[in-house]
Coordinates of C-alpha atoms in Angstrom, one line a residue:
Chain A
X7 CA 89.8 64.2 131.0
X8 CA 92.0 66.1 133.6
X9 CA 91.3 65.7 137.2
X10 CA 90.5 68.9 139.2
X11 CA 93.9 68.7 141.0
X12 CA 95.7 68.5 137.6
X13 CA 93.7 71.3 136.3
X14 CA 94.6 73.5 139.3
X15 CA 98.3 72.8 138.8
X16 CA 98.1 73.4 135.1
X17 CA 96.3 76.6 135.4
X18 CA 98.6 77.8 138.1
X19 CA 101.6 77.0 136.1
X20 CA 100.3 78.9 133.0
X21 CA 99.3 81.8 135.2
X22 CA 102.7 82.0 137.0
X23 CA 104.7 81.8 133.7
X24 CA 102.5 84.4 132.0
X25 CA 102.8 86.9 134.8
X26 CA 106.6 86.2 135.0
X27 CA 107.1 86.9 131.3
X28 CA 104.8 89.9 131.1
X29 CA 106.3 91.6 134.0
X30 CA 110.0 91.0 133.1
X31 CA 109.6 91.9 129.4
X32 CA 109.9 95.7 129.7
X33 CA 112.9 95.3 132.1
X34 CA 114.5 92.7 129.8
X35 CA 114.2 95.1 126.8
X36 CA 115.7 97.9 128.8
X37 CA 118.6 95.8 130.0
X38 CA 119.2 94.4 126.5
X39 CA 119.2 97.9 125.1
X40 CA 121.6 99.0 127.8
X41 CA 124.0 96.1 127.2
X42 CA 123.8 96.2 123.4
X43 CA 124.1 100.0 122.8
X44 CA 126.1 101.5 125.6
X45 CA 129.5 101.3 127.2
X46 CA 129.4 102.3 130.8
X47 CA 131.5 101.6 133.9
X48 CA 130.2 98.4 135.5
X49 CA 128.7 97.0 132.3
X50 CA 130.5 93.7 132.9
X51 CA 129.1 93.6 136.4
X52 CA 125.5 94.2 135.1
X53 CA 126.0 91.5 132.5
X54 CA 127.2 89.1 135.1
X55 CA 124.4 89.7 137.5
X56 CA 121.8 89.3 134.7
X57 CA 123.4 85.9 133.8
X58 CA 123.7 84.6 137.4
X59 CA 120.5 82.6 137.3
X60 CA 122.0 80.6 134.4
X61 CA 125.1 79.6 136.3
X62 CA 124.0 79.4 139.9
X63 CA 122.1 76.4 141.3
X64 CA 118.4 77.4 141.3
X65 CA 118.2 76.7 145.0
X66 CA 120.8 79.4 145.6
X67 CA 118.7 81.9 143.7
X68 CA 115.7 80.8 145.8
X69 CA 117.8 81.4 148.9
X70 CA 118.7 84.9 147.7
X71 CA 115.1 85.7 147.0
X72 CA 114.1 84.4 150.5
X73 CA 116.7 86.7 152.0
X74 CA 115.8 89.8 149.9
X75 CA 112.0 89.3 149.6
X76 CA 111.1 87.5 152.9
X77 CA 108.8 89.6 155.1
X78 CA 111.8 90.5 157.2
X79 CA 114.1 91.1 154.1
X80 CA 115.1 94.6 153.0
X81 CA 112.8 94.6 149.9
X82 CA 110.1 92.1 151.1
X83 CA 109.8 93.9 154.4
X84 CA 109.2 97.2 152.7
X85 CA 106.7 95.7 150.3
X86 CA 104.8 94.0 153.2
X87 CA 104.7 97.1 155.4
X88 CA 103.9 99.6 152.7
X89 CA 101.6 97.8 150.4
X90 CA 100.7 94.7 152.4
X91 CA 102.2 92.5 149.6
X92 CA 103.6 89.2 150.8
X93 CA 105.7 87.4 148.1
X94 CA 106.9 84.6 150.2
X95 CA 104.7 81.4 150.0
X96 CA 102.4 83.2 147.5
X97 CA 101.5 83.0 143.8
X98 CA 103.2 86.4 143.1
X99 CA 106.3 85.0 144.7
X100 CA 106.2 82.0 142.4
X101 CA 106.0 84.4 139.5
X102 CA 108.9 86.4 140.8
X103 CA 111.1 83.3 141.1
X104 CA 110.1 82.1 137.6
X105 CA 110.9 85.6 136.2
X106 CA 114.3 85.8 137.8
X107 CA 115.2 82.3 136.5
X108 CA 114.1 83.0 133.0
X109 CA 115.4 86.6 132.8
X110 CA 118.8 85.9 131.3
X111 CA 117.3 83.8 128.5
X112 CA 115.0 86.6 127.6
X113 CA 117.7 89.3 127.7
X114 CA 120.0 87.2 125.6
X115 CA 117.4 86.7 122.8
X116 CA 116.4 90.3 122.8
X117 CA 119.9 91.6 122.9
X118 CA 120.9 89.5 119.9
X119 CA 117.9 90.8 118.0
X120 CA 118.7 94.4 118.9
X121 CA 122.3 94.0 117.8
X122 CA 121.0 92.7 114.5
X123 CA 119.0 95.8 113.9
X124 CA 120.6 97.9 111.1
X125 CA 121.6 101.2 112.8
X126 CA 121.5 102.8 109.4
X127 CA 117.8 102.5 109.4
X128 CA 117.6 104.3 112.7
X129 CA 119.8 107.1 111.3
X130 CA 117.5 107.2 108.3
X131 CA 114.5 107.6 110.5
X132 CA 116.1 110.4 112.4
X133 CA 116.9 112.3 109.2
X134 CA 113.2 112.0 108.5
X135 CA 112.3 113.9 111.6
X136 CA 111.9 111.1 114.2
X137 CA 113.1 111.7 117.7
X138 CA 115.1 109.0 119.5
X139 CA 112.1 107.7 121.3
X140 CA 110.0 107.8 118.1
X141 CA 112.8 105.8 116.3
X142 CA 112.9 103.2 119.1
X143 CA 109.1 102.8 119.1
X144 CA 108.5 102.8 115.4
X145 CA 111.7 101.4 113.9
X146 CA 113.9 99.6 116.4
X147 CA 111.2 97.8 118.4
X148 CA 109.3 96.4 115.3
X149 CA 112.6 95.2 113.8
X150 CA 113.5 93.5 117.1
X151 CA 110.1 91.7 117.2
X152 CA 111.4 88.3 116.2
X153 CA 113.9 88.3 119.0
X154 CA 111.3 89.6 121.5
X155 CA 108.9 86.8 120.5
X156 CA 111.4 84.0 120.7
X157 CA 112.8 85.5 124.0
X158 CA 109.3 85.5 125.5
X159 CA 108.7 81.9 124.4
X160 CA 112.0 80.6 125.7
X161 CA 111.4 82.5 128.9
X162 CA 107.8 81.2 129.2
X163 CA 109.1 77.6 128.8
X164 CA 111.8 78.2 131.4
X165 CA 109.3 79.8 133.8
X166 CA 107.0 76.8 133.4
X167 CA 109.8 74.4 134.3
X168 CA 111.4 76.1 137.2
X169 CA 111.7 74.0 140.3
X170 CA 114.5 74.8 142.6
X171 CA 114.1 78.6 143.1
X172 CA 110.3 78.2 143.4
X173 CA 110.3 75.5 146.0
X174 CA 113.0 77.3 148.0
X175 CA 111.3 80.7 147.9
X176 CA 107.5 80.0 148.0
X177 CA 107.3 76.3 149.1
X178 CA 105.0 73.7 147.7
X179 CA 101.5 74.8 148.5
X180 CA 98.7 73.1 146.5
X181 CA 96.6 75.7 144.7
X182 CA 98.9 78.6 145.6
X183 CA 102.4 77.7 144.6
X184 CA 102.4 74.1 143.5
X185 CA 103.1 74.4 139.8
X186 CA 103.3 71.3 137.4
X187 CA 106.9 70.6 138.2
X188 CA 106.3 70.8 142.0
X189 CA 103.2 68.7 141.7
X190 CA 105.2 66.0 139.7
X191 CA 107.9 66.1 142.4
X192 CA 105.3 65.7 145.2
X193 CA 103.7 62.7 143.4
X194 CA 107.0 61.0 142.9
X195 CA 107.6 61.3 146.6
X196 CA 104.3 59.6 147.6
X197 CA 103.7 55.9 147.3
X198 CA 101.5 54.9 144.3
X199 CA 101.9 58.4 142.8
X200 CA 103.7 57.1 139.7
X201 CA 100.7 56.9 137.4
X202 CA 99.5 60.3 138.4
X203 CA 103.0 61.7 137.9
X204 CA 103.1 60.2 134.5
X205 CA 99.9 62.0 133.5
X206 CA 101.4 65.3 134.7
X207 CA 104.6 64.6 132.8
X208 CA 102.6 64.1 129.6
X209 CA 100.8 67.4 130.2
X210 CA 104.2 69.1 130.6
X211 CA 105.4 67.5 127.4
X212 CA 102.4 68.6 125.5
X213 CA 102.8 72.1 126.8
X214 CA 106.4 72.2 125.8
X215 CA 105.7 71.0 122.3
X216 CA 102.9 73.4 121.9
X217 CA 105.2 76.3 123.0
X218 CA 107.7 75.2 120.4
X219 CA 105.1 75.1 117.6
X220 CA 103.6 78.4 118.6
X221 CA 107.1 79.9 118.7
X222 CA 107.8 78.7 115.1
X223 CA 104.5 79.9 113.8
X224 CA 104.8 83.3 115.5
X225 CA 108.4 83.7 114.3
X226 CA 107.3 83.1 110.7
X227 CA 104.4 85.5 110.9
X228 CA 106.6 88.2 112.5
X229 CA 109.3 87.7 109.9
X230 CA 106.7 88.2 107.2
X231 CA 105.4 91.3 109.1
X232 CA 108.8 92.9 109.1
X233 CA 109.4 92.0 105.5
X234 CA 112.3 89.6 106.0
X235 CA 110.5 86.5 104.7
Chain B
X15 CA 114.1 135.0 102.2
X16 CA 113.8 133.2 98.9
X17 CA 115.6 129.9 98.7
X18 CA 118.2 131.2 96.2
X19 CA 119.5 133.7 98.7
X20 CA 120.3 131.0 101.2
X21 CA 123.7 129.6 101.6
X22 CA 125.3 126.4 102.8
X23 CA 128.2 127.2 105.0
X24 CA 130.4 124.4 106.3
X25 CA 133.6 125.2 108.1
X26 CA 134.6 122.2 110.0
X27 CA 137.5 120.0 111.3
X28 CA 136.9 116.4 112.0
X29 CA 139.5 113.8 112.9
X30 CA 138.5 110.2 112.1
X31 CA 141.4 108.0 113.1
X32 CA 144.3 109.0 110.9
X33 CA 142.1 110.9 108.5
X34 CA 141.8 114.7 109.1
X35 CA 138.9 116.3 107.4
X36 CA 139.0 120.0 107.0
X37 CA 136.7 122.1 104.9
X38 CA 135.6 125.6 104.5
X39 CA 132.9 126.1 101.9
X40 CA 130.2 128.7 101.4
X41 CA 127.8 128.0 98.5
X42 CA 124.5 129.3 97.3
X43 CA 121.9 126.7 98.3
X44 CA 120.3 126.2 95.0
X45 CA 120.2 123.7 92.2
X46 CA 122.2 120.5 92.5
X47 CA 125.6 120.8 94.2
X48 CA 127.9 117.9 93.5
X49 CA 130.5 116.9 96.0
X50 CA 133.1 115.1 93.9
X51 CA 136.2 113.2 94.8
X52 CA 137.9 109.9 94.9
X53 CA 136.8 107.5 97.6
X54 CA 138.2 108.5 101.0
X55 CA 138.3 112.2 99.9
X56 CA 135.8 113.2 102.5
X57 CA 132.6 113.5 100.5
X58 CA 130.5 111.4 102.8
X59 CA 132.1 113.1 105.8
X60 CA 131.0 116.4 104.6
X61 CA 127.4 115.3 103.9
X62 CA 127.2 113.5 107.2
X63 CA 128.4 116.7 109.0
X64 CA 125.6 118.7 107.4
X65 CA 123.1 116.0 108.3
X66 CA 124.3 115.8 111.9
X67 CA 125.2 112.1 111.5
X68 CA 128.8 113.1 112.3
X69 CA 129.7 115.7 114.8
X70 CA 132.6 118.0 113.9
X71 CA 135.5 118.5 116.4
X72 CA 135.1 122.2 115.7
X73 CA 133.6 124.6 113.2
X74 CA 130.4 126.1 112.1
X75 CA 127.7 124.5 110.0
X76 CA 124.7 126.5 108.7
X77 CA 122.1 126.2 106.0
X78 CA 120.3 129.4 105.2
X79 CA 119.4 131.2 108.4
X80 CA 119.7 128.1 110.5
X81 CA 122.9 127.4 112.4
X82 CA 123.2 123.6 112.9
X83 CA 126.5 123.6 114.7
X84 CA 128.8 126.1 116.2
X85 CA 130.5 126.5 119.6
X86 CA 127.2 126.5 121.4
X87 CA 124.6 124.9 119.2
X88 CA 124.3 121.3 118.0
X89 CA 120.9 120.9 116.5
X90 CA 119.6 117.3 116.7
X91 CA 119.4 115.4 113.4
X92 CA 115.6 115.3 113.4
X93 CA 115.3 119.0 113.8
X94 CA 117.5 120.0 110.9
X95 CA 114.7 119.6 108.3
X96 CA 116.8 117.8 105.8
X97 CA 116.2 114.9 103.6
X98 CA 118.9 112.2 103.3
X99 CA 119.0 109.6 100.5
X100 CA 121.5 106.9 101.3
X101 CA 123.4 104.7 98.9
X102 CA 121.6 101.7 100.2
X103 CA 118.0 102.9 100.1
X104 CA 117.5 102.1 103.8
X105 CA 113.7 101.5 103.5
X106 CA 112.0 100.3 106.6
X107 CA 111.4 96.6 105.9
X108 CA 108.4 96.4 108.2
X109 CA 106.6 99.1 106.4
X110 CA 105.0 99.2 102.9
X111 CA 106.3 101.5 100.2
X112 CA 103.5 103.9 101.0
X113 CA 104.2 103.9 104.7
X114 CA 107.9 104.4 104.0
X115 CA 107.0 107.4 101.8
X116 CA 104.8 108.9 104.5
X117 CA 107.3 108.3 107.4
X118 CA 108.9 111.8 107.1
X119 CA 105.8 113.5 105.9
X120 CA 103.8 112.5 109.0
X121 CA 106.5 114.0 111.2
X122 CA 107.0 117.1 109.1
X123 CA 103.2 117.6 109.1
X124 CA 103.3 118.1 112.9
X125 CA 105.8 120.9 112.4
X126 CA 104.0 122.9 109.8
X127 CA 100.8 123.0 107.8
X128 CA 101.9 124.0 104.4
X129 CA 103.6 121.3 102.4
X130 CA 106.2 122.2 99.8
X131 CA 106.3 118.7 98.4
X132 CA 102.8 117.1 98.2
X133 CA 102.4 113.3 98.1
X134 CA 100.6 113.2 94.8
X135 CA 103.2 115.3 93.1
X136 CA 106.0 113.2 94.4
X137 CA 104.4 109.9 93.6
X138 CA 103.7 111.2 90.2
X139 CA 107.2 112.6 89.6
X140 CA 108.8 109.3 90.6
X141 CA 106.2 107.0 89.0
X142 CA 105.5 105.2 92.3
X143 CA 101.7 104.7 92.1
X144 CA 102.0 101.1 91.1
X145 CA 104.3 100.0 93.9
X146 CA 102.8 101.8 96.9
X147 CA 101.3 98.7 98.5
X148 CA 104.4 96.5 98.2
X149 CA 107.0 95.7 100.8
X150 CA 110.6 96.9 100.2
X151 CA 111.9 93.4 99.7
X152 CA 109.7 92.8 96.7
X153 CA 110.9 95.9 94.9
X154 CA 113.8 96.3 92.5
X155 CA 116.8 98.2 93.4
X156 CA 115.7 101.2 91.3
X157 CA 112.2 101.2 92.7
X158 CA 113.7 101.0 96.2
X159 CA 115.9 104.0 95.6
X160 CA 113.0 105.9 94.0
X161 CA 110.9 105.3 97.2
X162 CA 113.9 106.5 99.3
X163 CA 114.1 109.7 97.2
X164 CA 110.4 110.3 97.5
X165 CA 110.5 109.6 101.2
X166 CA 113.3 112.2 101.7
X167 CA 111.5 114.7 99.5
X168 CA 108.2 114.3 101.4
X169 CA 109.9 115.0 104.7
X170 CA 109.7 118.6 103.4
X171 CA 113.5 119.2 103.5
X172 CA 115.1 122.6 103.1
X173 CA 118.0 120.8 101.7
X174 CA 118.2 117.3 100.2
X175 CA 121.3 115.3 100.8
X176 CA 122.2 112.4 98.5
X177 CA 125.1 110.1 99.3
X178 CA 126.0 108.3 96.1
X179 CA 122.4 107.3 95.4
X180 CA 123.3 105.4 92.3
X181 CA 126.4 103.7 93.4
X182 CA 124.8 100.4 94.4
X183 CA 122.6 100.1 91.3
X184 CA 123.5 98.3 88.0
X185 CA 123.7 100.1 84.7
X186 CA 120.1 100.2 83.5
X187 CA 118.8 100.9 87.0
X188 CA 121.3 103.7 87.3
X189 CA 120.1 105.3 84.2
X190 CA 116.5 104.9 85.4
X191 CA 117.1 106.6 88.7
X192 CA 119.4 109.3 87.2
X193 CA 116.6 110.5 85.0
X194 CA 114.3 110.8 88.0
X195 CA 116.9 112.8 89.9
X196 CA 117.2 115.1 87.0
X197 CA 113.4 115.6 87.0
X198 CA 113.4 116.2 90.7
X199 CA 116.1 118.8 90.4
X200 CA 114.2 120.7 87.7
X201 CA 110.7 120.4 89.2
X202 CA 111.2 120.9 92.9
X203 CA 112.9 124.0 94.3
X204 CA 114.8 122.1 97.0
X205 CA 118.6 122.5 96.7
X206 CA 120.5 119.2 96.6
X207 CA 123.9 118.2 98.0
X208 CA 124.9 115.3 95.9
X209 CA 127.9 113.1 96.7
X210 CA 129.4 111.2 93.8
X211 CA 132.6 109.8 92.5
X212 CA 131.2 109.4 89.0
X213 CA 132.3 112.0 86.4
X214 CA 129.3 111.2 84.3
X215 CA 126.8 111.9 87.1
X216 CA 128.5 115.1 88.0
X217 CA 128.6 116.4 84.5
X218 CA 125.0 115.5 83.9
X219 CA 123.4 116.7 87.1
X220 CA 125.5 119.4 88.8
X221 CA 125.3 123.1 88.5
X222 CA 127.7 123.7 91.3
X223 CA 130.7 121.6 92.0
X224 CA 132.8 121.0 95.1
X225 CA 136.0 119.0 94.6
X226 CA 137.4 117.2 97.6
X227 CA 140.8 115.7 97.9
X228 CA 142.2 113.9 101.0
X229 CA 139.7 115.5 103.2
X230 CA 140.2 119.0 101.9
X231 CA 137.8 120.9 99.7
X232 CA 140.2 122.0 97.0
X233 CA 137.7 123.9 94.8
X234 CA 134.1 125.0 94.9
X235 CA 131.9 127.1 92.7
X236 CA 129.8 127.0 89.5
X237 CA 130.7 123.8 87.7
X238 CA 132.0 125.5 84.6
X239 CA 134.3 127.7 86.5
X240 CA 135.6 124.9 88.7
X241 CA 136.2 122.7 85.7
X242 CA 138.4 125.4 84.2
X243 CA 140.9 125.1 87.1
X244 CA 143.8 123.0 85.8
X245 CA 144.1 121.2 89.2
X246 CA 140.5 120.1 89.0
X247 CA 140.6 119.4 85.3
X248 CA 143.2 116.7 86.0
X249 CA 140.7 114.9 88.3
X250 CA 138.3 114.7 85.4
X251 CA 140.4 112.8 82.9
X252 CA 137.2 112.3 80.8
X253 CA 136.9 116.0 80.3
X254 CA 139.5 117.8 78.3
X255 CA 140.8 121.1 79.4
X256 CA 138.7 123.6 77.4
X257 CA 137.6 127.2 77.2
X258 CA 134.0 128.0 77.6
X259 CA 132.9 130.9 75.4
X260 CA 129.6 132.7 75.6
X261 CA 128.5 133.9 72.3
X262 CA 125.5 134.8 70.1
X263 CA 124.5 133.4 66.8
X264 CA 125.1 136.3 64.4
X265 CA 124.4 135.1 60.9
X266 CA 124.2 132.0 58.7
X267 CA 126.3 131.7 55.6
X268 CA 124.1 129.6 53.3
X269 CA 126.8 129.4 50.6
X270 CA 129.3 127.5 52.7
X271 CA 126.9 126.1 55.3
X272 CA 128.6 128.0 58.1
X273 CA 127.2 129.9 61.1
X274 CA 129.0 132.9 62.5
X275 CA 129.1 133.2 66.3
X276 CA 130.0 136.5 67.9
X277 CA 132.1 136.0 71.0
X278 CA 133.0 139.5 71.7
X279 CA 133.3 142.8 69.8
X280 CA 135.3 141.9 66.8
X281 CA 135.8 138.3 67.7
X282 CA 133.9 135.9 65.5
X283 CA 133.9 132.1 65.2
X284 CA 132.6 130.3 62.3
X285 CA 131.2 126.8 62.8
X286 CA 129.2 124.3 60.7
X287 CA 125.7 125.5 60.3
X288 CA 123.6 125.5 63.5
X289 CA 119.8 125.5 63.3
X290 CA 119.4 128.3 65.7
X291 CA 118.0 131.8 65.1
X292 CA 120.3 134.7 64.9
X293 CA 120.5 136.4 68.3
X294 CA 120.3 133.2 70.2
X295 CA 122.8 133.0 73.1
X296 CA 124.8 129.8 73.3
X297 CA 127.9 128.5 75.0
X298 CA 130.6 126.6 73.2
X299 CA 133.6 124.6 74.4
X300 CA 136.9 125.0 72.7
X301 CA 139.2 122.1 73.7
X302 CA 142.6 123.3 74.7
X303 CA 144.2 120.6 72.5
X304 CA 142.5 122.0 69.5
X305 CA 144.0 125.5 69.7
X306 CA 147.3 126.0 67.9
X307 CA 149.4 129.1 68.2
X308 CA 151.3 131.0 65.6
X309 CA 153.5 134.1 65.9
X310 CA 152.5 135.5 62.5
X311 CA 149.2 135.8 60.8
X312 CA 148.6 132.4 59.4
X313 CA 147.6 132.7 55.7
X314 CA 148.1 129.4 54.0
X315 CA 146.4 127.1 56.4
X316 CA 142.9 125.6 56.1
X317 CA 141.8 126.5 59.6
X318 CA 138.7 128.7 59.4
X319 CA 139.0 130.3 62.8
X320 CA 142.2 132.4 63.2
X321 CA 142.1 134.9 66.0
X322 CA 144.7 137.4 67.2
X323 CA 145.4 137.6 71.0
X324 CA 147.9 138.1 73.7
X325 CA 149.6 135.5 76.0
X326 CA 148.5 136.2 79.6
X327 CA 149.9 133.1 81.4
X328 CA 151.9 130.0 80.9
X329 CA 151.6 126.8 83.0
X330 CA 153.9 123.9 82.6
X331 CA 151.8 120.7 83.0
X332 CA 154.4 118.0 82.7
X333 CA 157.6 117.3 80.7
X334 CA 155.8 117.6 77.5
X335 CA 152.8 120.0 77.8
X336 CA 152.2 123.6 78.5
X337 CA 148.9 125.4 79.0
X338 CA 149.0 128.8 77.5
X339 CA 146.3 131.3 78.4
X340 CA 145.6 133.8 75.7
X341 CA 143.3 136.8 75.7
X342 CA 141.6 137.3 72.4
X343 CA 139.7 140.4 71.4
X344 CA 139.3 142.7 74.4
X345 CA 138.7 140.1 77.1
X346 CA 137.9 136.7 75.9
X347 CA 140.1 134.1 77.6
X348 CA 141.2 131.1 75.6
X349 CA 143.3 128.1 76.7
X350 CA 145.8 126.5 74.3
X351 CA 147.6 123.3 75.1
X352 CA 150.9 123.1 73.3
X353 CA 154.1 121.2 73.7
X354 CA 157.0 122.5 75.8
X355 CA 159.2 122.3 72.8
X356 CA 156.9 124.6 70.8
X357 CA 156.8 127.0 73.7
X358 CA 160.5 127.4 73.7
X359 CA 160.9 127.4 69.9
X360 CA 158.4 130.2 69.6
X361 CA 159.7 131.9 72.7
X362 CA 156.2 132.3 74.2
X363 CA 156.1 134.7 77.1
X364 CA 153.5 136.7 78.9
X365 CA 152.5 139.7 76.8
X366 CA 153.5 138.2 73.5
X367 CA 151.0 138.8 70.6
X368 CA 150.0 135.5 69.0
X369 CA 147.5 134.1 66.5
X370 CA 145.2 131.3 67.7
X371 CA 144.1 128.6 65.3
X372 CA 141.0 127.0 66.5
X373 CA 140.5 123.5 65.1
X374 CA 137.2 122.6 66.6
X375 CA 134.3 124.1 68.5
X376 CA 131.8 122.0 70.4
X377 CA 128.5 123.1 71.7
X378 CA 128.5 123.2 75.5
X379 CA 126.3 120.7 77.2
X380 CA 124.5 123.4 79.2
X381 CA 123.5 125.0 75.8
X382 CA 122.1 121.6 74.8
X383 CA 120.1 121.4 77.9
X384 CA 118.3 124.7 77.3
X385 CA 114.8 124.4 76.0
X386 CA 113.9 121.0 74.7
X387 CA 115.4 118.2 76.7
X388 CA 117.9 116.5 74.6
X389 CA 118.2 112.7 74.4
X390 CA 120.3 111.3 77.2
X391 CA 123.4 110.7 75.1
X392 CA 123.5 114.4 74.2
X393 CA 122.9 115.8 77.6
X394 CA 126.0 114.1 78.9
X395 CA 129.1 115.0 77.0
X396 CA 132.2 113.4 78.6
X397 CA 134.7 114.0 75.9
X398 CA 135.8 110.4 76.1
X399 CA 132.9 109.4 74.0
X400 CA 133.3 109.9 70.3
X401 CA 132.8 113.6 69.9
X402 CA 131.6 113.6 66.3
X403 CA 127.9 113.3 67.2
X404 CA 127.7 116.5 69.1
X405 CA 130.7 118.6 68.1
X406 CA 130.1 121.2 65.6
X407 CA 133.5 120.9 64.0
X408 CA 134.8 123.9 62.2
X409 CA 137.3 121.9 60.3
X410 CA 137.6 118.6 58.6
X411 CA 139.0 115.7 60.7
X412 CA 140.9 116.6 63.7

């Protein structure tokens, strides 16, 4: 049904998006918690930085990543020399670009869910002998679950679809960094690539619809789980 | 240290915007202690200070031997070993009723082995067995509040805090939960701080009363004493100013269907026959309005109870009324509410000998609560309800 090339691009896309979401989730929860619950100097700044990927052209984000995480960049150089990790032109780099691009969407969804959590329930839990950490793990987090789930799905979809930051940072290497979007772009650039591009477009469409349905289904299950149904 | 020796001490100042809360109370930590006052009087502030949900600007808060807050200590909420029942039950929606109940127990179990409140006993007391597997959103308001009470109780608290636990329930649910709180008060040894602005709840449940007004604790102590204070009595319009007299059943007069009560050496009251054995101790209320004063021994009046006494104090209430305190016999205090006009006409002053004519005597609610539990209508005697049912009137119609 799918050609080997298509399969490679599809698998790569799913892999990159999954890694991006999984790795940024803990950080997103932490940042959402910071922004929702605390007032600290520089909060506006943190908020703005988190939202930059939403307002900057993706190619600019890709450029920043290149500067920071290139093998000569301050972070990339350290990673390369200490651990031998090279992000540039690699699959991990693609995941990093996707994570950065989808991060604001994830933080927003989680922050909204966190702000909707009834703090009275947290106070009640503490009067019942739960420490702050205990309350967060056993009351706050479960109640935020709908937001976490929808945040992850939106971020997953965004990660699947990123183009600009990815191509700028990790290039367009088949089997390594060529995700579905990049593959579609490549095909549209080559003569007689239209039919093949259409097939990939249909795959993308299916993926997007599937994500939406899964999201709906999960949200309903989670709502029932936390007793809001 | 037995629980009854422990004390709840709250000396605190807290500014909340324009509202300054100050309070200095020291109460025995036993039974149900009601914190009463109008909304905005600082009841919830007080209970939140004890729980640690609000931090005082300065002061000292201690329960028993544990100091929760002073200049140096500020014990975290979860280490205070309290139970808190909120007005809105605050059940965890993602947990079943059973998991909610066990939430505090699990954490208290890590602290100590011995449980003062055991799950089976609590489930039994609050009749929760049938709802254990349900989620909070499928429960009625009364069931939710019962789970919340059980949850707090199972956290093995040294002190149970209840912040208007009935306020968000409708009439029938209120009565339902009230009965359970009463059982809990009687069957578990845990002292309860109970915030309420309902006179009925306070009268029915409390043994100790703290009255708050504009952020200041204006009176605190055993409920019967506190209710005697005129300033407090005015806050309880449903309760008439009255004297509480401790007495013993002395004898029954079969011929006239009267029972003689001995209040003090030589002071006897006669009331319609009470089915109680001679020697039984009871308390009676004598409403201040039902005491008339006379300068001479009244001979040609129908009043059965005529007692000599001495005026000990006068307090002008308003343009019309004066409360006259009289001592009858050796030491029994009696309150008479008369008009200002009568006070001047009779020339009432401190030290003047007078005769008191007592028109009615009512059994005190605490007396009714002894022994067999009375039906709900009797255990709560706000005088606004028709008194005929439970007043043992010594005279024909008032």
